[in-house]
Amino acid sequence: MTENETRVLVVEDEPTIARAVADRLAAEGFAVEVAADGPSAVERARAYEPHIVVLDVMLPGFDGLEVCRRVQAERPVPVLMLTARDDETDLLVGLGVGADDYVTKPFSMRELVARLRAVLRRVERPPMDDGGGPVRVGDLEVDQRARRVRRDGGEVHLTPTEFDLLACLLRNRGTVLTRAVLLEQVWDWADASGTRVVDSHVKALRRKLGQELIRTVHGVGYSLEAAQ
Ligand code: CA
C-alpha cells in the first residue's frame, strides 16, 4: 500500500482542528475525508472504507465511543482516538474501547502523524506464518494467517491491535510477558510510557474472549495459560 492510497477518515466537529489535521495529513500524502458528527462518521466510514479513523470523542449526534463501536462492528479498522484530557484517556482505557491508540489534546501535528504512522505500520505487518493451521485455546480457534478468531464456533471481531496482542500472547504461551515487552512487540514502542494502552487492550480481549483466558501476574505482566 502506498501512502497515496492510504485513506484516513478524520472525525472532528471543531472546524479549525478538523481542517488543520486534514491539511497536514494531505500534505503527508494521505487521502483524507472529514466528518463532523457521529452519524455522518459512520456513514462516511461505510462508503469511504478508510484504512484508519482519527476520531474525536465528543461529537454531536452520538459520541466517538459509539462511532468506534458501530464502525468496527462492520469491518475491522484501526482507530486513533483524540481525547480532551488525560483523565478522559484514562476513562476510555478503563472502558476498553476498541481504539488502537490515544492522542490527548492539545497535540502537535508532528505527534499525531507519528502515532498514526505507527498504528498503520502495525496493521500492515504481514501475518505471522506459524507453519500450521488454526490454533485451539480453550473454546477459541485462532487463525493467524487469516487473522480470525472463533469462539464456540462463532466469529469474534477483534481490532487489528487486539489481534496482534492475542497472537503475541499465544506465541509465548505459558510465559509471563511484561507490559514493556508487549509494548515493544505489539506496539513497536521503544519506551514503556504507554503501559495503560496494554491494560486497555487486555481488558477488551477479556471482554470479547472470556475473563479466564489471560492471567494477570501482579506487578509483572500478563500471560496466556499453557494448559486450558
Ligand atoms: Ca469535539
mmCIF file of C-alpha atoms and ligand atoms in Angstrom:
data_model
loop_
_atom_site.group_PDB
_atom_site.id
_atom_site.type_symbol
_atom_site.label_atom_id
_atom_site.label_comp_id
_atom_site.label_asym_id
_atom_site.label_seq_id
_atom_site.Cartn_x
_atom_site.Cartn_y
_atom_site.Cartn_z
ATOM 1 C CA MET A 1 0.000 0.000 0.000
ATOM 2 C CA THR A 2 1.481 3.341 -0.967
ATOM 3 C CA GLU A 3 0.547 6.378 1.026
ATOM 4 C CA ASN A 4 -1.316 7.814 -1.924
ATOM 5 C CA GLU A 5 -3.756 5.004 -1.426
ATOM 6 C CA THR A 6 -3.931 5.249 2.350
ATOM 7 C CA ARG A 7 -7.322 6.705 3.213
ATOM 8 C CA VAL A 8 -7.819 8.498 6.501
ATOM 9 C CA LEU A 9 -11.225 9.482 7.860
ATOM 10 C CA VAL A 10 -10.932 12.417 10.260
ATOM 11 C CA VAL A 11 -13.926 12.771 12.591
ATOM 12 C CA GLU A 12 -13.852 16.081 14.421
ATOM 13 C CA ASP A 13 -16.568 18.683 14.973
ATOM 14 C CA GLU A 14 -14.261 21.613 15.656
ATOM 15 C CA PRO A 15 -13.667 23.033 12.150
ATOM 16 C CA THR A 16 -10.268 24.564 12.961
ATOM 17 C CA ILE A 17 -8.856 21.296 14.277
ATOM 18 C CA ALA A 18 -10.511 19.232 11.549
ATOM 19 C CA ARG A 19 -9.025 21.436 8.844
ATOM 20 C CA ALA A 20 -5.572 21.542 10.411
ATOM 21 C CA VAL A 21 -5.456 17.752 10.757
ATOM 22 C CA ALA A 22 -6.850 17.147 7.264
ATOM 23 C CA ASP A 23 -4.426 19.621 5.665
ATOM 24 C CA ARG A 24 -1.420 18.139 7.430
ATOM 25 C CA LEU A 25 -2.346 14.567 6.554
ATOM 26 C CA ALA A 26 -2.961 15.549 2.930
ATOM 27 C CA ALA A 27 0.438 17.263 2.873
ATOM 28 C CA GLU A 28 1.937 13.987 4.160
ATOM 29 C CA GLY A 29 0.462 12.181 1.162
ATOM 30 C CA PHE A 30 -2.637 10.633 2.710
ATOM 31 C CA ALA A 31 -6.081 10.752 1.130
ATOM 32 C CA VAL A 32 -8.366 12.421 3.669
ATOM 33 C CA GLU A 33 -12.077 12.832 4.257
ATOM 34 C CA VAL A 34 -13.663 14.675 7.160
ATOM 35 C CA ALA A 35 -16.878 14.001 9.096
ATOM 36 C CA ALA A 36 -18.169 16.345 11.797
ATOM 37 C CA ASP A 37 -20.732 14.300 13.731
ATOM 38 C CA GLY A 38 -21.418 10.733 14.838
ATOM 39 C CA PRO A 39 -23.994 9.621 12.258
ATOM 40 C CA SER A 40 -22.104 11.048 9.274
ATOM 41 C CA ALA A 41 -18.867 9.477 10.567
ATOM 42 C CA VAL A 42 -20.470 6.020 10.489
ATOM 43 C CA GLU A 43 -21.913 6.726 7.048
ATOM 44 C CA ARG A 44 -18.578 8.011 5.673
ATOM 45 C CA ALA A 45 -16.682 5.038 7.130
ATOM 46 C CA ARG A 46 -19.046 2.713 5.304
ATOM 47 C CA ALA A 47 -18.739 4.482 1.940
ATOM 48 C CA TYR A 48 -15.086 5.586 2.049
ATOM 49 C CA GLU A 49 -13.624 2.436 3.664
ATOM 50 C CA PRO A 50 -10.741 4.258 5.356
ATOM 51 C CA HIS A 51 -7.550 2.451 6.378
ATOM 52 C CA ILE A 52 -7.614 4.330 9.670
ATOM 53 C CA VAL A 53 -10.020 6.631 11.519
ATOM 54 C CA VAL A 54 -8.848 9.645 13.539
ATOM 55 C CA LEU A 55 -11.734 10.036 15.954
ATOM 56 C CA ASP A 56 -12.644 12.814 18.361
ATOM 57 C CA VAL A 57 -14.560 11.675 21.463
ATOM 58 C CA MET A 58 -17.069 14.484 21.988
ATOM 59 C CA LEU A 59 -19.213 14.791 18.876
ATOM 60 C CA PRO A 60 -22.730 15.905 18.003
ATOM 61 C CA GLY A 61 -25.222 13.128 17.243
ATOM 62 C CA PHE A 62 -23.528 10.379 19.172
ATOM 63 C CA ASP A 63 -20.036 10.299 20.609
ATOM 64 C CA GLY A 64 -16.760 8.818 19.411
ATOM 65 C CA LEU A 65 -17.203 5.680 21.529
ATOM 66 C CA GLU A 66 -20.420 4.853 19.737
ATOM 67 C CA VAL A 67 -18.810 5.693 16.364
ATOM 68 C CA CYS A 68 -15.939 3.345 17.233
ATOM 69 C CA ARG A 69 -18.344 0.532 18.164
ATOM 70 C CA ARG A 70 -20.512 0.905 15.077
ATOM 71 C CA VAL A 71 -17.645 1.288 12.609
ATOM 72 C CA GLN A 72 -15.696 -1.664 13.984
ATOM 73 C CA ALA A 73 -18.821 -3.828 14.096
ATOM 74 C CA GLU A 74 -18.973 -3.512 10.314
ATOM 75 C CA ARG A 75 -15.313 -4.013 9.494
ATOM 76 C CA PRO A 76 -12.046 -4.093 11.419
ATOM 77 C CA VAL A 77 -10.400 -0.678 11.092
ATOM 78 C CA PRO A 78 -7.798 0.875 13.368
ATOM 79 C CA VAL A 79 -8.860 3.924 15.349
ATOM 80 C CA LEU A 80 -6.676 6.711 16.704
ATOM 81 C CA MET A 81 -8.755 8.465 19.361
ATOM 82 C CA LEU A 82 -8.436 12.181 20.128
ATOM 83 C CA THR A 83 -9.181 12.910 23.766
ATOM 84 C CA ALA A 84 -9.703 16.230 25.511
ATOM 85 C CA ARG A 85 -7.754 15.470 28.677
ATOM 86 C CA ASP A 86 -5.526 12.823 30.225
ATOM 87 C CA ASP A 87 -8.305 11.750 32.602
ATOM 88 C CA GLU A 88 -10.605 11.226 29.632
ATOM 89 C CA THR A 89 -7.952 8.919 28.152
ATOM 90 C CA ASP A 90 -7.844 7.035 31.467
ATOM 91 C CA LEU A 91 -11.611 6.684 31.422
ATOM 92 C CA LEU A 92 -11.667 5.305 27.883
ATOM 93 C CA VAL A 93 -8.785 2.970 28.605
ATOM 94 C CA GLY A 94 -10.725 1.713 31.609
ATOM 95 C CA LEU A 95 -13.736 1.012 29.415
ATOM 96 C CA GLY A 96 -11.617 -0.986 26.991
ATOM 97 C CA VAL A 97 -12.911 0.952 23.982
ATOM 98 C CA GLY A 98 -11.600 -0.541 20.751
ATOM 99 C CA ALA A 99 -9.198 2.288 19.932
ATOM 100 C CA ASP A 100 -5.668 1.370 18.852
ATOM 101 C CA ASP A 101 -4.045 4.448 20.324
ATOM 102 C CA TYR A 102 -4.911 7.745 22.005
ATOM 103 C CA VAL A 103 -3.647 11.282 21.483
ATOM 104 C CA THR A 104 -4.544 13.923 24.056
ATOM 105 C CA LYS A 105 -5.402 17.485 23.003
ATOM 106 C CA PRO A 106 -3.628 19.775 22.523
ATOM 107 C CA PHE A 107 -1.333 17.715 20.329
ATOM 108 C CA SER A 108 1.264 18.698 17.787
ATOM 109 C CA MET A 109 0.684 17.678 14.181
ATOM 110 C CA ARG A 110 4.069 16.001 14.258
ATOM 111 C CA GLU A 111 2.967 13.786 17.161
ATOM 112 C CA LEU A 112 -0.343 12.958 15.541
ATOM 113 C CA VAL A 113 1.306 11.931 12.272
ATOM 114 C CA ALA A 114 3.914 9.836 14.093
ATOM 115 C CA ARG A 115 1.265 7.972 16.094
ATOM 116 C CA LEU A 116 -0.891 7.468 13.018
ATOM 117 C CA ARG A 117 2.030 6.040 11.052
ATOM 118 C CA ALA A 118 2.904 3.743 13.966
ATOM 119 C CA VAL A 119 -0.626 2.303 14.027
ATOM 120 C CA LEU A 120 -0.604 1.821 10.238
ATOM 121 C CA ARG A 121 2.800 0.084 10.373
ATOM 122 C CA ARG A 122 1.460 -2.422 12.869
ATOM 123 C CA VAL A 123 -1.667 -3.113 10.882
ATOM 124 C CA GLU A 124 0.242 -3.555 7.623
ATOM 125 C CA ARG A 125 2.667 -6.050 9.111
ATOM 126 C CA PRO A 126 2.364 -9.377 7.332
ATOM 127 C CA PRO A 127 0.674 -12.058 9.423
ATOM 128 C CA MET A 128 2.911 -14.479 11.286
ATOM 129 C CA ASP A 129 3.269 -17.712 9.378
ATOM 130 C CA ASP A 130 3.386 -20.271 12.133
ATOM 131 C CA GLY A 131 3.530 -23.087 9.598
ATOM 132 C CA GLY A 132 0.305 -24.652 10.813
ATOM 133 C CA GLY A 133 -3.436 -24.259 10.735
ATOM 134 C CA PRO A 134 -5.643 -22.548 13.289
ATOM 135 C CA VAL A 135 -4.608 -22.995 16.928
ATOM 136 C CA ARG A 136 -7.094 -24.033 19.597
ATOM 137 C CA VAL A 137 -7.033 -22.407 23.029
ATOM 138 C CA GLY A 138 -9.895 -23.499 25.259
ATOM 139 C CA ASP A 139 -13.077 -22.602 23.377
ATOM 140 C CA LEU A 140 -11.151 -20.376 20.952
ATOM 141 C CA GLU A 141 -9.840 -21.109 17.497
ATOM 142 C CA VAL A 142 -7.192 -18.619 16.367
ATOM 143 C CA ASP A 143 -6.210 -18.466 12.699
ATOM 144 C CA GLN A 144 -3.108 -16.305 12.475
ATOM 145 C CA ARG A 145 -2.913 -16.297 8.698
ATOM 146 C CA ALA A 146 -6.487 -15.160 8.213
ATOM 147 C CA ARG A 147 -6.312 -13.052 11.404
ATOM 148 C CA ARG A 148 -9.585 -14.563 12.583
ATOM 149 C CA VAL A 149 -10.801 -15.754 15.932
ATOM 150 C CA ARG A 150 -13.762 -18.019 16.550
ATOM 151 C CA ARG A 151 -15.275 -18.725 19.928
ATOM 152 C CA ASP A 152 -17.721 -21.589 20.347
ATOM 153 C CA GLY A 153 -17.872 -21.699 16.549
ATOM 154 C CA GLY A 154 -18.897 -18.027 16.122
ATOM 155 C CA GLU A 155 -16.564 -15.368 14.754
ATOM 156 C CA VAL A 156 -15.286 -12.762 17.234
ATOM 157 C CA HIS A 157 -14.387 -9.358 15.815
ATOM 158 C CA LEU A 158 -11.071 -8.078 17.148
ATOM 159 C CA THR A 159 -9.379 -4.811 16.257
ATOM 160 C CA PRO A 160 -6.037 -5.263 14.471
ATOM 161 C CA THR A 161 -4.169 -4.361 17.663
ATOM 162 C CA GLU A 162 -6.282 -6.698 19.780
ATOM 163 C CA PHE A 163 -5.451 -9.494 17.359
ATOM 164 C CA ASP A 164 -1.715 -8.704 17.451
ATOM 165 C CA LEU A 165 -1.776 -8.738 21.249
ATOM 166 C CA LEU A 166 -3.583 -12.080 21.333
ATOM 167 C CA ALA A 167 -1.159 -13.527 18.761
ATOM 168 C CA CYS A 168 1.831 -12.319 20.769
ATOM 169 C CA LEU A 169 0.492 -13.897 23.988
ATOM 170 C CA LEU A 170 -0.294 -17.069 22.058
ATOM 171 C CA ARG A 171 3.228 -17.340 20.619
ATOM 172 C CA ASN A 172 4.555 -17.065 24.160
ATOM 173 C CA ARG A 173 2.009 -19.328 25.871
ATOM 174 C CA GLY A 174 2.833 -20.122 29.453
ATOM 175 C CA THR A 175 5.346 -17.273 29.672
ATOM 176 C CA VAL A 176 4.671 -14.079 31.583
ATOM 177 C CA LEU A 177 5.197 -11.056 29.331
ATOM 178 C CA THR A 178 5.800 -7.679 30.920
ATOM 179 C CA ARG A 179 3.879 -4.658 29.706
ATOM 180 C CA ALA A 180 7.146 -3.224 28.361
ATOM 181 C CA VAL A 181 7.785 -6.341 26.272
ATOM 182 C CA LEU A 182 4.222 -6.308 24.962
ATOM 183 C CA LEU A 183 4.539 -2.621 24.085
ATOM 184 C CA GLU A 184 7.703 -3.303 22.159
ATOM 185 C CA GLN A 185 6.462 -6.422 20.365
ATOM 186 C CA VAL A 186 2.881 -5.413 19.626
ATOM 187 C CA TRP A 187 3.029 -1.619 19.506
ATOM 188 C CA ASP A 188 6.647 -1.125 18.333
ATOM 189 C CA TRP A 189 7.161 1.316 21.174
ATOM 190 C CA ALA A 190 10.710 1.541 22.434
ATOM 191 C CA ASP A 191 9.780 3.211 25.717
ATOM 192 C CA ALA A 192 7.384 1.899 28.345
ATOM 193 C CA SER A 193 5.360 5.075 28.834
ATOM 194 C CA GLY A 194 2.200 3.618 27.333
ATOM 195 C CA THR A 195 1.531 0.690 29.644
ATOM 196 C CA ARG A 196 -2.110 1.618 30.184
ATOM 197 C CA VAL A 197 -2.677 1.047 26.474
ATOM 198 C CA VAL A 198 -1.682 -2.573 27.142
ATOM 199 C CA ASP A 199 -4.096 -2.794 30.078
ATOM 200 C CA SER A 200 -6.870 -1.355 27.933
ATOM 201 C CA HIS A 201 -6.380 -3.952 25.232
ATOM 202 C CA VAL A 202 -6.148 -6.841 27.703
ATOM 203 C CA LYS A 203 -9.453 -5.644 29.130
ATOM 204 C CA ALA A 204 -11.012 -5.578 25.668
ATOM 205 C CA LEU A 205 -9.737 -9.085 24.878
ATOM 206 C CA ARG A 206 -11.139 -10.420 28.148
ATOM 207 C CA ARG A 207 -14.491 -8.833 27.425
ATOM 208 C CA LYS A 208 -14.613 -10.432 23.986
ATOM 209 C CA LEU A 209 -12.926 -13.755 24.677
ATOM 210 C CA GLY A 210 -13.678 -14.526 28.321
ATOM 211 C CA GLN A 211 -12.225 -13.360 31.606
ATOM 212 C CA GLU A 212 -10.196 -16.509 32.283
ATOM 213 C CA LEU A 213 -8.103 -16.504 29.096
ATOM 214 C CA ILE A 214 -5.376 -14.030 30.068
ATOM 215 C CA ARG A 215 -3.854 -14.206 33.518
ATOM 216 C CA THR A 216 -2.626 -11.067 35.282
ATOM 217 C CA VAL A 217 0.640 -11.632 37.108
ATOM 218 C CA HIS A 218 0.507 -8.865 39.634
ATOM 219 C CA GLY A 219 3.377 -6.400 39.311
ATOM 220 C CA VAL A 220 4.846 -8.305 36.355
ATOM 221 C CA GLY A 221 2.543 -8.537 33.361
ATOM 222 C CA TYR A 222 0.255 -10.938 31.526
ATOM 223 C CA SER A 223 0.292 -14.481 30.273
ATOM 224 C CA LEU A 224 -1.857 -16.829 28.304
ATOM 225 C CA GLU A 225 -2.022 -20.100 30.183
ATOM 226 C CA ALA A 226 -0.316 -23.078 28.583
ATOM 227 C CA ALA A 227 -2.985 -25.581 29.600
ATOM 228 C CA GLN A 228 -6.631 -24.693 29.098
HETATM 229 CA CA CA B 1 -15.341 17.563 19.762
#
